[in-house]
Tab-separated table of C-alpha atoms in Angstrom:
chain	number	residue	atom	x	y	z
A	900	MET	CA	-111.470	-179.440	-266.631
A	901	ARG	CA	-111.395	-175.806	-265.691
A	902	ILE	CA	-114.557	-173.979	-266.524
A	903	GLY	CA	-115.240	-170.060	-266.440
A	904	ILE	CA	-118.444	-168.279	-266.188
A	905	PHE	CA	-119.002	-164.693	-267.194
A	906	GLY	CA	-122.509	-163.492	-266.664
A	907	GLY	CA	-123.701	-160.141	-266.767
A	908	SER	CA	-126.292	-157.737	-269.373
A	909	PHE	CA	-123.631	-156.687	-271.654
A	910	ASP	CA	-125.664	-153.893	-272.847
A	911	PRO	CA	-123.137	-153.243	-274.307
A	912	VAL	CA	-119.818	-155.517	-273.998
A	913	HIS	CA	-117.109	-153.438	-273.791
A	914	LYS	CA	-113.203	-153.446	-273.433
A	915	GLU	CA	-112.956	-153.991	-269.611
A	916	HIS	CA	-115.319	-157.139	-270.166
A	917	VAL	CA	-113.086	-158.437	-272.923
A	918	ARG	CA	-109.690	-157.716	-270.841
A	919	LEU	CA	-111.144	-159.311	-267.639
A	920	ALA	CA	-111.910	-162.463	-269.926
A	921	GLU	CA	-108.709	-162.411	-271.248
A	922	SER	CA	-106.871	-162.310	-267.761
A	923	ALA	CA	-109.279	-164.991	-266.430
A	924	VAL	CA	-108.557	-167.516	-269.208
A	925	LYS	CA	-104.848	-167.038	-268.705
A	926	GLU	CA	-104.504	-166.719	-264.701
A	927	LEU	CA	-107.294	-169.434	-264.186
A	928	SER	CA	-105.851	-171.870	-266.832
A	929	LEU	CA	-109.354	-172.163	-268.387
A	930	ASP	CA	-110.456	-174.927	-270.611
A	931	ARG	CA	-113.206	-172.681	-271.690
A	932	LEU	CA	-114.933	-169.461	-270.408
A	933	TYR	CA	-118.900	-169.267	-271.199
A	934	VAL	CA	-119.899	-165.565	-271.393
A	935	MET	CA	-123.199	-165.616	-270.410
A	936	PRO	CA	-125.890	-162.574	-271.392
A	937	ALA	CA	-128.339	-162.365	-268.969
A	938	HIS	CA	-132.273	-162.618	-269.796
A	939	THR	CA	-133.306	-160.650	-266.817
A	940	PRO	CA	-130.531	-159.680	-263.971
A	941	PRO	CA	-132.230	-159.925	-260.402
A	942	HIS	CA	-130.668	-156.602	-260.182
A	943	LYS	CA	-132.120	-155.214	-262.925
A	944	ARG	CA	-135.823	-156.251	-263.384
A	945	GLY	CA	-137.914	-153.650	-264.490
A	946	LYS	CA	-135.097	-152.312	-266.500
A	947	THR	CA	-135.347	-152.266	-270.258
A	948	LEU	CA	-132.419	-153.967	-271.922
A	949	SER	CA	-131.560	-154.179	-275.567
A	950	SER	CA	-132.532	-157.272	-277.168
A	951	ASP	CA	-131.113	-160.693	-276.532
A	952	GLU	CA	-129.829	-161.144	-280.165
A	953	ASP	CA	-128.187	-157.718	-279.950
A	954	ARG	CA	-126.441	-158.236	-276.787
A	955	SER	CA	-125.507	-162.016	-277.784
A	956	GLU	CA	-124.299	-160.560	-281.231
A	957	MET	CA	-122.137	-157.937	-279.685
A	958	CYS	CA	-120.678	-160.454	-277.455
A	959	ARG	CA	-119.660	-162.194	-279.905
A	960	ILE	CA	-118.297	-160.150	-281.966
A	961	ALA	CA	-115.874	-158.790	-278.650
A	962	PHE	CA	-115.050	-162.041	-277.383
A	963	ALA	CA	-114.192	-163.688	-280.775
A	964	HIS	CA	-110.705	-163.319	-280.704
A	965	ILE	CA	-109.959	-165.164	-277.215
A	966	PRO	CA	-109.343	-168.919	-277.274
A	967	GLY	CA	-111.482	-170.952	-275.446
A	968	VAL	CA	-114.481	-168.282	-275.039
A	969	GLN	CA	-117.834	-169.078	-276.089
A	970	VAL	CA	-121.098	-167.120	-275.836
A	971	SER	CA	-123.723	-169.035	-274.227
A	972	ASP	CA	-127.505	-168.566	-274.918
A	973	TYR	CA	-128.487	-170.557	-271.719
A	974	GLU	CA	-129.919	-167.570	-269.694
A	975	MET	CA	-131.845	-166.182	-272.580
A	976	LYS	CA	-133.293	-169.338	-273.715
A	977	LYS	CA	-134.183	-170.538	-270.310
A	978	GLY	CA	-136.050	-167.071	-269.863
A	979	GLY	CA	-137.233	-165.328	-266.687
A	980	THR	CA	-135.024	-164.164	-264.028
A	981	SER	CA	-131.213	-164.888	-264.146
A	982	TYR	CA	-130.263	-166.414	-261.135
A	983	THR	CA	-126.655	-167.503	-260.559
A	984	TYR	CA	-127.401	-170.372	-258.443
A	985	LEU	CA	-129.642	-172.132	-261.041
A	986	THR	CA	-127.023	-171.584	-263.883
A	987	CYS	CA	-124.062	-172.889	-261.614
A	988	ARG	CA	-126.292	-175.913	-261.004
A	989	HIS	CA	-126.904	-176.231	-264.707
A	990	PHE	CA	-123.241	-176.013	-265.623
A	991	ALA	CA	-122.246	-178.309	-262.599
A	992	GLY	CA	-124.594	-180.932	-264.161
A	993	GLU	CA	-123.328	-180.620	-267.653
A	994	TYR	CA	-119.721	-180.956	-266.641
A	995	PRO	CA	-119.493	-183.578	-263.460
A	996	GLY	CA	-116.143	-182.999	-261.697
A	997	ALA	CA	-115.071	-179.857	-263.563
A	998	GLU	CA	-113.865	-177.076	-261.477
A	999	LEU	CA	-116.060	-174.009	-262.240
A	1000	PHE	CA	-115.156	-170.248	-261.832
A	1001	TRP	CA	-117.687	-167.491	-261.430
A	1002	LEU	CA	-116.589	-164.331	-262.435
A	1003	VAL	CA	-117.312	-160.726	-260.585
A	1004	GLY	CA	-116.002	-157.503	-259.632
A	1005	THR	CA	-115.215	-156.504	-256.183
A	1006	ASP	CA	-118.791	-154.702	-256.345
A	1007	MET	CA	-120.436	-158.024	-257.029
A	1008	LEU	CA	-118.157	-159.566	-254.157
A	1009	ARG	CA	-119.608	-157.185	-251.930
A	1010	ASP	CA	-123.140	-157.649	-252.792
A	1011	PHE	CA	-122.587	-161.534	-252.966
A	1012	PRO	CA	-124.105	-162.146	-249.537
A	1013	THR	CA	-127.599	-160.690	-250.774
A	1014	TRP	CA	-127.670	-162.742	-253.883
A	1015	ARG	CA	-130.039	-165.698	-254.237
A	1016	GLU	CA	-128.595	-168.591	-252.818
A	1017	PRO	CA	-125.108	-167.702	-252.154
A	1018	GLU	CA	-124.322	-170.823	-250.373
A	1019	ASP	CA	-125.610	-172.875	-253.046
A	1020	ILE	CA	-123.556	-171.020	-255.789
A	1021	LEU	CA	-120.590	-172.046	-253.635
A	1022	LYS	CA	-121.191	-175.589	-253.533
A	1023	ASN	CA	-120.570	-175.563	-257.249
A	1024	ALA	CA	-118.497	-172.777	-258.141
A	1025	VAL	CA	-115.606	-170.495	-256.986
A	1026	LEU	CA	-115.885	-166.803	-257.088
A	1027	ALA	CA	-113.216	-165.229	-259.200
A	1028	VAL	CA	-112.632	-161.385	-258.366
A	1029	CYS	CA	-111.113	-158.938	-260.574
A	1030	ALA	CA	-110.543	-155.301	-258.640
A	1031	ARG	CA	-111.846	-152.376	-259.767
A	1032	ALA	CA	-110.068	-149.060	-258.489
A	1033	GLU	CA	-109.455	-150.702	-255.273
A	1034	GLU	CA	-106.827	-149.549	-252.228
A	1035	LYS	CA	-103.854	-151.485	-251.336
A	1036	GLY	CA	-104.843	-154.760	-248.808
A	1037	TRP	CA	-108.456	-154.972	-250.235
A	1038	ALA	CA	-108.013	-158.553	-251.234
A	1039	GLU	CA	-107.089	-159.343	-247.400
A	1040	ARG	CA	-109.819	-157.538	-245.932
A	1041	GLU	CA	-112.573	-158.876	-248.276
A	1042	GLN	CA	-111.124	-162.708	-247.855
A	1043	LYS	CA	-111.119	-162.268	-244.143
A	1044	ALA	CA	-115.134	-161.309	-243.866
A	1045	PHE	CA	-115.982	-163.917	-246.955
A	1046	SER	CA	-114.367	-166.481	-245.335
A	1047	GLU	CA	-116.108	-165.776	-241.681
A	1048	ARG	CA	-119.309	-165.249	-243.686
A	1049	PHE	CA	-118.957	-168.383	-245.958
A	1050	GLY	CA	-116.580	-170.572	-244.513
A	1051	LYS	CA	-114.850	-170.499	-248.104
A	1052	LYS	CA	-112.287	-168.064	-250.190
A	1053	PHE	CA	-112.284	-166.641	-253.287
A	1054	THR	CA	-109.629	-166.536	-255.749
A	1055	VAL	CA	-108.555	-163.054	-257.199
A	1056	ILE	CA	-107.742	-162.246	-260.834
A	1057	GLY	CA	-104.890	-159.931	-261.074
A	1058	TYR	CA	-106.025	-157.541	-263.834
A	1059	GLU	CA	-107.175	-154.451	-262.087
A	1060	GLY	CA	-110.319	-153.014	-264.075
A	1061	LYS	CA	-110.421	-149.446	-265.594
A	1062	ASP	CA	-113.585	-147.249	-264.639
A	1063	VAL	CA	-115.827	-148.065	-267.687
A	1064	SER	CA	-119.111	-149.182	-267.425
A	1065	SER	CA	-122.076	-149.894	-270.223
A	1066	THR	CA	-124.088	-147.269	-268.490
A	1067	ARG	CA	-121.504	-144.525	-269.731
A	1068	VAL	CA	-121.143	-146.017	-273.223
A	1069	ARG	CA	-125.087	-146.037	-273.514
A	1070	VAL	CA	-124.894	-141.982	-272.534
A	1071	LEU	CA	-121.942	-141.565	-274.630
A	1072	THR	CA	-123.885	-143.033	-277.299
A	1073	ALA	CA	-126.703	-141.174	-277.003
A	1074	ALA	CA	-125.143	-137.928	-276.865
A	1075	GLY	CA	-123.462	-138.768	-280.168
A	1076	GLU	CA	-119.791	-138.949	-278.947
A	1077	LYS	CA	-117.449	-141.534	-279.738
A	1078	ILE	CA	-117.292	-145.089	-278.086
A	1079	ALA	CA	-114.726	-147.082	-280.246
A	1080	PRO	CA	-112.243	-146.218	-277.480
A	1081	TYR	CA	-114.501	-148.154	-275.032
A	1082	VAL	CA	-116.230	-150.816	-276.884
A	1083	GLY	CA	-114.014	-151.163	-279.979
A	1084	GLY	CA	-114.300	-150.489	-283.614
A	1085	GLU	CA	-116.555	-153.525	-284.476
A	1086	VAL	CA	-119.212	-153.258	-281.460
A	1087	ALA	CA	-119.134	-149.604	-282.378
A	1088	ASP	CA	-120.062	-150.403	-285.939
A	1089	TYR	CA	-122.916	-152.821	-284.881
A	1090	ILE	CA	-124.164	-150.247	-282.296
A	1091	ARG	CA	-124.164	-147.396	-284.981
A	1092	ASP	CA	-125.698	-149.735	-287.659
A	1093	LYS	CA	-128.368	-151.179	-285.503
A	1094	GLY	CA	-129.293	-147.665	-283.824
A	1095	LEU	CA	-128.822	-148.717	-280.241
A	1096	TYR	CA	-128.963	-146.307	-277.390
A	1097	ARG	CA	-129.832	-143.595	-279.779
A	1098	ILE	CA	-132.137	-140.720	-278.478
A	1099	GLU	CA	-133.482	-138.571	-281.593
A	1100	ASN	CA	-131.994	-135.199	-281.642
A	1101	ALA	CA	-130.013	-135.372	-278.449
A	1102	PRO	CA	-126.640	-134.482	-280.415
A	1103	GLU	CA	-128.235	-131.785	-282.027
A	1104	ALA	CA	-129.513	-130.311	-278.535
A	1105	LEU	CA	-125.918	-130.671	-277.373
A	1106	ASP	CA	-124.541	-128.650	-280.722
A	1107	LEU	CA	-126.415	-125.452	-279.296
A	1108	GLU	CA	-124.287	-125.421	-276.294
A	1109	LYS	CA	-120.594	-124.209	-275.612
A	1110	PRO	CA	-118.098	-126.945	-275.305
A	1111	SER	CA	-117.925	-126.416	-271.607
A	1112	ARG	CA	-121.556	-126.637	-271.218
A	1113	ARG	CA	-122.190	-129.722	-273.335
A	1114	GLU	CA	-119.582	-131.688	-271.398
A	1115	HIS	CA	-121.478	-130.459	-268.382
A	1116	SER	CA	-124.596	-131.884	-269.645
A	1117	ILE	CA	-123.241	-135.004	-270.839
A	1118	ARG	CA	-121.696	-135.620	-266.883
A	1119	VAL	CA	-125.190	-134.736	-265.682
A	1120	ALA	CA	-126.635	-137.629	-267.951
A	1121	PHE	CA	-124.226	-140.215	-266.137
A	1122	LEU	CA	-125.205	-139.164	-262.895
A	1123	ALA	CA	-128.708	-139.390	-263.461
A	1124	ALA	CA	-128.315	-142.731	-265.433
A	1125	GLU	CA	-126.467	-144.080	-262.620
A	1126	ARG	CA	-129.070	-143.025	-259.862
A	1127	ALA	CA	-132.222	-143.918	-262.031
A	1128	PRO	CA	-132.613	-147.643	-261.555
A	1129	ALA	CA	-132.953	-147.718	-257.644
A	1130	LEU	CA	-135.552	-144.969	-258.017
A	1131	HIS	CA	-137.270	-146.600	-260.372
A	1132	ILE	CA	-136.872	-144.190	-263.177
A	1133	ASP	CA	-136.647	-145.305	-266.777
A	1134	GLU	CA	-133.063	-145.083	-267.909
A	1135	ARG	CA	-133.792	-143.360	-271.253
A	1136	LYS	CA	-136.059	-140.797	-269.875
A	1137	ALA	CA	-133.465	-139.502	-267.332
A	1138	VAL	CA	-131.058	-139.471	-269.981
A	1139	THR	CA	-133.019	-137.352	-272.497
A	1140	ALA	CA	-134.004	-135.094	-269.787
A	1141	ALA	CA	-130.217	-134.461	-269.113
A	1142	LEU	CA	-128.953	-134.182	-272.364
A	1143	PHE	CA	-131.388	-131.671	-273.382
A	1144	HIS	CA	-132.113	-129.750	-269.884
A	1145	ASP	CA	-129.259	-127.039	-270.895
A	1146	CYS	CA	-130.169	-127.084	-274.875
A	1147	ALA	CA	-131.404	-123.209	-274.944
A	1148	LYS	CA	-128.745	-122.112	-272.048
A	1149	ASN	CA	-126.242	-120.418	-275.331
A	1150	LEU	CA	-128.998	-119.782	-277.371
A	1151	PRO	CA	-129.348	-115.981	-278.426
A	1152	PRO	CA	-132.707	-114.421	-278.005
A	1153	GLU	CA	-132.970	-113.946	-282.067
A	1154	SER	CA	-132.594	-117.952	-282.412
A	1155	PRO	CA	-135.494	-119.333	-284.508
A	1156	LEU	CA	-135.809	-122.034	-282.233
A	1157	LEU	CA	-136.801	-119.652	-279.721
A	1158	ALA	CA	-139.535	-117.991	-281.974
A	1159	GLY	CA	-142.877	-117.752	-280.343
A	1160	PHE	CA	-141.345	-118.485	-276.870
A	1161	VAL	CA	-142.891	-116.354	-274.035
A	1162	PRO	CA	-141.650	-117.094	-270.612
A	1163	PRO	CA	-143.648	-117.036	-267.290
A	1164	GLU	CA	-143.669	-113.114	-265.762
A	1165	GLY	CA	-141.454	-112.641	-263.047
A	1166	VAL	CA	-138.909	-115.376	-263.582
A	1167	PRO	CA	-135.011	-114.143	-262.699
A	1168	GLY	CA	-132.380	-114.250	-265.370
A	1169	PRO	CA	-130.609	-117.404	-263.776
A	1170	VAL	CA	-133.479	-119.417	-264.384
A	1171	LEU	CA	-134.919	-118.231	-267.384
A	1172	HIS	CA	-133.086	-121.012	-269.698
A	1173	GLN	CA	-135.471	-123.897	-267.798
A	1174	TYR	CA	-138.213	-122.513	-269.186
A	1175	ALA	CA	-136.608	-121.864	-272.592
A	1176	GLY	CA	-134.840	-125.006	-272.776
A	1177	ALA	CA	-138.206	-127.136	-272.377
A	1178	TYR	CA	-139.974	-124.999	-275.377
A	1179	VAL	CA	-136.908	-125.813	-277.305
A	1180	ALA	CA	-136.673	-129.503	-276.745
A	1181	ALA	CA	-140.172	-129.675	-277.536
A	1182	ARG	CA	-139.652	-128.015	-280.809
A	1183	LEU	CA	-136.829	-130.906	-281.363
A	1184	GLY	CA	-139.198	-133.290	-280.948
A	1185	VAL	CA	-139.387	-134.299	-277.019
A	1186	THR	CA	-142.906	-134.932	-276.597
A	1187	ASP	CA	-143.112	-136.785	-272.929
A	1188	GLU	CA	-144.269	-134.299	-270.372
A	1189	GLU	CA	-142.760	-135.961	-267.641
A	1190	ILE	CA	-139.147	-135.328	-269.328
A	1191	LEU	CA	-140.274	-131.518	-270.375
A	1192	ASP	CA	-141.105	-130.820	-266.652
A	1193	ALA	CA	-138.002	-132.336	-265.660
A	1194	ILE	CA	-136.643	-129.774	-267.942
A	1195	ARG	CA	-138.687	-126.779	-267.170
A	1196	TYR	CA	-137.966	-126.957	-263.216
A	1197	HIS	CA	-134.297	-128.327	-263.391
A	1198	THR	CA	-132.974	-125.007	-261.959
A	1199	SER	CA	-135.915	-123.611	-259.566
A	1200	GLY	CA	-137.745	-126.805	-258.415
A	1201	ARG	CA	-141.350	-126.668	-257.351
A	1202	PRO	CA	-143.511	-127.909	-254.987
A	1203	ASP	CA	-144.375	-131.671	-255.567
A	1204	MET	CA	-141.770	-132.481	-258.042
A	1205	ALA	CA	-141.860	-135.708	-259.764
A	1206	PRO	CA	-139.137	-138.104	-259.134
A	1207	LEU	CA	-137.746	-137.563	-262.553
A	1208	GLU	CA	-137.641	-133.795	-262.078
A	1209	LYS	CA	-136.056	-134.274	-258.707
A	1210	LEU	CA	-132.989	-136.699	-260.323
A	1211	ILE	CA	-132.391	-133.832	-262.887
A	1212	PHE	CA	-132.408	-130.894	-260.393
A	1213	LEU	CA	-129.542	-132.689	-258.241
A	1214	SER	CA	-127.863	-134.282	-261.147
A	1215	ASP	CA	-127.502	-130.852	-262.472
A	1216	LEU	CA	-126.282	-129.796	-259.378
A	1217	LEU	CA	-124.034	-132.537	-258.301
A	1218	GLU	CA	-122.576	-133.837	-261.333
A	1219	ALA	CA	-118.619	-134.721	-261.041
A	1220	GLY	CA	-117.465	-131.311	-262.274
A	1221	ARG	CA	-119.292	-129.190	-259.825
A	1222	GLN	CA	-117.187	-127.942	-256.926
A	1223	PHE	CA	-118.691	-125.842	-254.142
A	1224	GLU	CA	-118.930	-125.967	-250.147
A	1225	GLY	CA	-120.958	-128.549	-248.908
A	1226	VAL	CA	-121.161	-130.676	-252.164
A	1227	ASP	CA	-119.594	-133.875	-251.082
A	1228	ARG	CA	-122.403	-133.263	-248.116
A	1229	LEU	CA	-125.261	-133.508	-250.721
A	1230	ARG	CA	-123.545	-136.268	-252.783
A	1231	ALA	CA	-123.668	-138.501	-249.838
A	1232	LEU	CA	-127.351	-137.415	-249.122
A	1233	PHE	CA	-128.014	-138.233	-253.146
A	1234	TRP	CA	-127.235	-141.818	-252.665
A	1235	LYS	CA	-127.916	-142.403	-248.784
A	1236	GLU	CA	-131.813	-143.389	-249.611
A	1237	LYS	CA	-132.132	-146.112	-252.056
A	1238	GLU	CA	-135.388	-144.960	-253.331
A	1239	SER	CA	-135.901	-141.493	-252.210
A	1240	LEU	CA	-134.505	-138.479	-253.226
A	1241	ASP	CA	-136.621	-136.073	-250.581
A	1242	GLU	CA	-133.788	-135.622	-248.139
A	1243	CYS	CA	-131.193	-134.576	-250.379
A	1244	MET	CA	-133.719	-132.220	-252.411
A	1245	GLU	CA	-134.795	-130.506	-249.064
A	1246	ALA	CA	-131.285	-130.204	-248.198
A	1247	ALA	CA	-130.082	-128.546	-251.521
A	1248	LEU	CA	-132.915	-126.372	-251.703
A	1249	SER	CA	-132.209	-125.177	-248.287
A	1250	ASP	CA	-128.639	-124.833	-249.106
A	1251	THR	CA	-129.551	-122.946	-252.430
A	1252	LEU	CA	-131.993	-120.087	-250.409
A	1253	SER	CA	-129.339	-119.644	-248.372
A	1254	TYR	CA	-126.728	-118.868	-250.722
A	1255	LEU	CA	-128.912	-116.572	-252.499
A	1256	ARG	CA	-129.840	-114.696	-249.470
A	1257	GLU	CA	-126.107	-114.432	-248.166
A	1258	LYS	CA	-125.283	-113.149	-251.899
A	1259	GLY	CA	-127.953	-110.529	-252.223
A	1260	GLY	CA	-129.526	-112.631	-255.127
A	1261	GLU	CA	-133.339	-113.089	-256.114
A	1262	VAL	CA	-134.913	-115.452	-254.815
A	1263	TYR	CA	-137.940	-117.037	-257.089
A	1264	PRO	CA	-140.612	-117.894	-255.013
A	1265	LEU	CA	-141.034	-121.445	-256.913
A	1266	THR	CA	-137.428	-122.164	-255.212
A	1267	GLU	CA	-138.917	-121.125	-251.678
A	1268	SER	CA	-142.301	-122.865	-252.387
A	1269	ALA	CA	-140.511	-126.211	-253.240
A	1270	TYR	CA	-138.081	-126.451	-250.155
A	1271	LEU	CA	-141.598	-125.751	-248.061
A	1272	PHE	CA	-143.468	-128.220	-249.580
A	1273	LEU	CA	-140.644	-130.542	-248.836
A	1274	LYS	CA	-140.027	-129.359	-245.042
A	1275	ASN	CA	-143.701	-129.576	-244.330
A	1276	LYS	CA	-144.248	-132.847	-246.083
A	1277	LYS	CA	-145.367	-135.806	-243.489
A	1278	PRO	CA	-143.767	-139.062	-243.593
A	1279	GLU	CA	-145.771	-141.574	-245.241
């Protein structure tokens, strides 16, 4: 008997998950494929997931049409952190003599040596790998490294995945965008009916922006959501701040939403919208002061910024649509230190100040003081 196990958060399940399952069943000649929503994935401890019930139900909807696929609640019922080696032990015991395959993407393959008890996993299962946007020859290179490390080989599923992620779907849902092209109509309806991933008034905030600015704000949210977990920043806070950060950018001064707004003195024109944005976000129902501060200082920065403030400042500067001299260097710094943005933040502020001085632009004192704070900061 040949059994596959496809684990993950599935928050939410999307079409690439389904296509991988279809390919795995066919190419591996599986008699059964267990789709295994994790209770608490090891790499996402501390992150709030949708309920076990909702994630399981979305999986049941998405995979219902594939013969031999069964959604398992084993890890959810077991509770605690969902370690792959324990799940493999369980299924090896349930199906003695069966061939077990654990499905992974190439990103997970490269991370596999850091998993808990990887050798134990390989005693019971073969890794079945699906590529995602890989260069030609990747399998040979990875197979060589894997064999040298573990003395075993993985198998390759021929289907090459597209660049879709659950994170992206959550952001698009919060922004009020259509998600059916990514998750299918039935799962999209379930998400809508249950109000999953919804952020109050975020679509309304985006509606205040011009189309190009709206697209920018959504790209900022994508980047902030991707970077937030390693920084121990709540994803929902990061996405909220990103989606609201430019909500006043295109508002005319006479807008009712700006009634009563009084900006600080001496604020340069290009910086004014950050203060107006925090004011408008508050009027639209944002009450979290961390989020409001991230909006309030996303253009200028300030001394001793909170992690969320740095994340939104840099995500605004470095989102995928930005192109300027030095952007690639800053993007590399953005991902360099797993749990800190200080090096990237200092470099970005330095570049900003240099650019303003070269072009004869007005330097806002708050930006200079933000840079000096980081430059003089003593390592802990």
